[in-house]
Short mmCIF file of C-alpha atoms in Angstrom, two decimals:
data_model
loop_
_atom_site.label_atom_id
_atom_site.label_comp_id
_atom_site.label_asym_id
_atom_site.label_seq_id
_atom_site.Cartn_x
_atom_site.Cartn_y
_atom_site.Cartn_z
CA MET L 1 0.22 0.02 0.18
CA THR L 2 1.09 3.52 -0.38
CA ASP L 3 0.06 6.97 1.08
CA ARG L 4 -2.29 7.31 -2.65
CA ASP L 5 -4.27 4.71 -1.05
CA ASN L 6 -4.43 5.76 2.42
CA PRO L 7 -4.77 9.78 2.54
CA PRO L 8 -3.95 11.27 5.73
CA SER L 9 -6.74 12.32 8.00
CA ARG L 10 -8.27 15.76 8.35
CA GLU L 11 -6.97 15.55 11.80
CA ASP L 12 -3.81 14.78 10.68
CA VAL L 13 -3.52 17.41 8.26
CA ALA L 14 -4.66 20.09 10.95
CA ALA L 15 -1.92 19.28 13.38
CA ARG L 16 0.68 19.34 10.73
CA LEU L 17 -0.72 22.77 9.64
CA ALA L 18 -0.88 24.06 13.19
CA ALA L 19 2.65 22.74 13.57
CA VAL L 20 3.72 25.01 10.66
CA ALA L 21 1.95 27.51 11.84
CA ALA L 22 3.36 27.91 15.18
CA GLN L 23 7.09 27.19 13.67
CA ARG L 24 6.26 30.09 11.49
CA GLU L 25 5.03 32.53 14.21
CA ALA L 26 8.11 31.31 16.31
CA GLU L 27 10.35 32.20 13.35
CA ARG L 28 8.42 35.67 13.45
CA ALA L 29 8.82 36.45 16.72
CA GLU L 30 12.90 35.72 16.85
CA GLN L 31 13.29 38.01 13.68
CA GLN L 32 11.00 40.38 15.35
CA ASN L 33 13.55 39.89 18.69
CA ARG L 34 16.34 40.51 16.47
CA GLN L 35 15.05 43.47 14.85
CA ALA L 36 14.55 45.24 18.00
CA ALA L 37 18.12 44.12 19.20
CA ASN L 38 19.78 45.46 16.37
CA ALA L 39 18.04 48.91 16.54
CA ALA L 40 18.85 49.47 20.13
CA ARG L 41 22.74 48.51 19.05
CA GLY L 42 21.97 51.22 16.43
CA ILE L 43 20.96 53.77 18.68
CA GLY L 44 23.69 53.15 20.86
CA PHE L 45 26.22 53.69 18.48
CA ARG L 46 24.65 56.88 17.13
CA ILE L 47 24.69 57.83 20.82
CA ALA L 48 28.20 56.81 21.08
CA ILE L 49 29.12 59.03 17.96
CA GLU L 50 27.56 61.95 18.86
CA LEU L 51 29.57 62.18 22.32
CA VAL L 52 32.63 61.51 20.36
CA ALA L 53 32.00 64.41 17.50
CA ALA L 54 30.25 66.95 19.77
CA ILE L 55 33.45 66.80 22.35
CA ALA L 56 35.81 66.58 19.04
CA VAL L 57 34.28 69.68 17.49
CA GLY L 58 34.00 71.80 20.93
CA THR L 59 37.47 70.94 21.83
CA ALA L 60 38.94 71.79 17.85
CA MET L 61 36.98 75.03 18.14
CA GLY L 62 38.31 75.98 21.86
CA TYR L 63 41.86 75.47 20.94
CA GLY L 64 41.45 77.31 17.56
CA LEU L 65 39.87 80.17 19.18
CA ASP L 66 42.66 80.17 22.29
CA SER L 67 45.37 79.90 19.37
CA TRP L 68 43.70 82.93 17.32
CA PHE L 69 43.30 85.34 20.37
CA ASP L 70 46.22 84.03 22.23
CA THR L 71 44.31 83.15 25.41
CA ALA L 72 44.22 80.84 28.18
CA PRO L 73 42.79 77.54 27.67
CA VAL L 74 39.47 79.49 28.69
CA PHE L 75 37.97 79.25 25.15
CA LEU L 76 39.10 75.28 24.87
CA VAL L 77 37.00 74.65 28.52
CA VAL L 78 33.70 76.64 26.82
CA MET L 79 33.81 74.85 23.61
CA ILE L 80 34.20 71.70 25.58
CA VAL L 81 31.36 72.44 28.11
CA LEU L 82 29.13 73.59 24.88
CA GLY L 83 30.02 70.38 22.79
CA PHE L 84 28.68 68.40 25.74
CA CYS L 85 25.44 70.63 25.79
CA ALA L 86 24.88 69.90 22.41
CA PHE L 87 25.65 66.20 22.99
CA LEU L 88 22.78 66.24 25.63
CA MET L 89 20.37 68.06 23.43
CA ASN L 90 21.13 65.48 20.41
CA VAL L 91 20.37 62.76 22.92
CA PHE L 92 17.30 64.14 24.18
CA ARG L 93 16.24 64.45 20.70
CA ILE L 94 16.99 60.92 19.59
CA MET L 95 15.24 59.66 22.46
CA LYS L 96 12.47 61.78 22.12
CA GLY L 97 12.23 61.02 18.22
CA LEU L 98 12.16 64.59 17.56
CA ASP L 99 15.52 64.20 15.47
CA GLN L 100 12.74 63.17 12.36
CA SER L 101 10.47 66.13 12.66
CA VAL L 102 11.74 67.55 9.52
CA GLY L 103 12.63 65.94 6.20
CA LEU L 104 12.38 62.68 5.15
CA GLY L 105 10.91 60.74 8.35
CA ARG L 106 8.08 63.31 8.65
CA ALA L 107 7.53 62.98 5.23
CA MET L 108 7.35 59.12 5.61
CA ARG L 109 4.87 59.27 9.00
CA GLU L 110 2.68 61.46 7.16
CA ALA L 111 2.41 59.45 3.92
CA ASP L 112 1.83 56.28 6.49
CA THR L 113 -1.00 58.83 8.08
CA PRO L 114 -4.75 56.96 6.84
CA GLY L 115 -6.59 59.44 5.21
CA HIS L 116 -3.37 61.37 4.20
CA ASP L 117 -3.37 62.83 0.43
CA GLY L 118 -0.14 64.22 0.64
CA ARG L 119 -1.74 67.87 1.06
CA HIS L 120 -1.72 70.16 3.67
CA GLY L 121 -4.72 71.18 5.17
CA ASN L 122 -8.02 69.84 5.51
CA GLY L 123 -7.58 67.80 2.37
CA ALA L 124 -10.88 69.48 0.75
#
């Protein structure tokens, strides 16, 4: 006898389909977890780069101003502090999602809004 002579029962087919659906759901959940971990890692790297860039730019500007005006490290200290303040503001914007309020990020959010026809105003 072959499998053609004895087709699987409905219960067997239902059990197989349920197993495949459960496996796909588990794979989908695992993929979402990986995406969330990658997004968090990306934000962490962005914050680290913001810190290095803000301090480096502040240091360079302060050193340049001190050299130009032939002063003590007054401008260096002031610009490092301002660079750190800029870093804190950028981190705040990143965490609140305000860095996408202009440009492509805003356009993408508006395009995803139901009922948005791409025009400004009431859409009439």
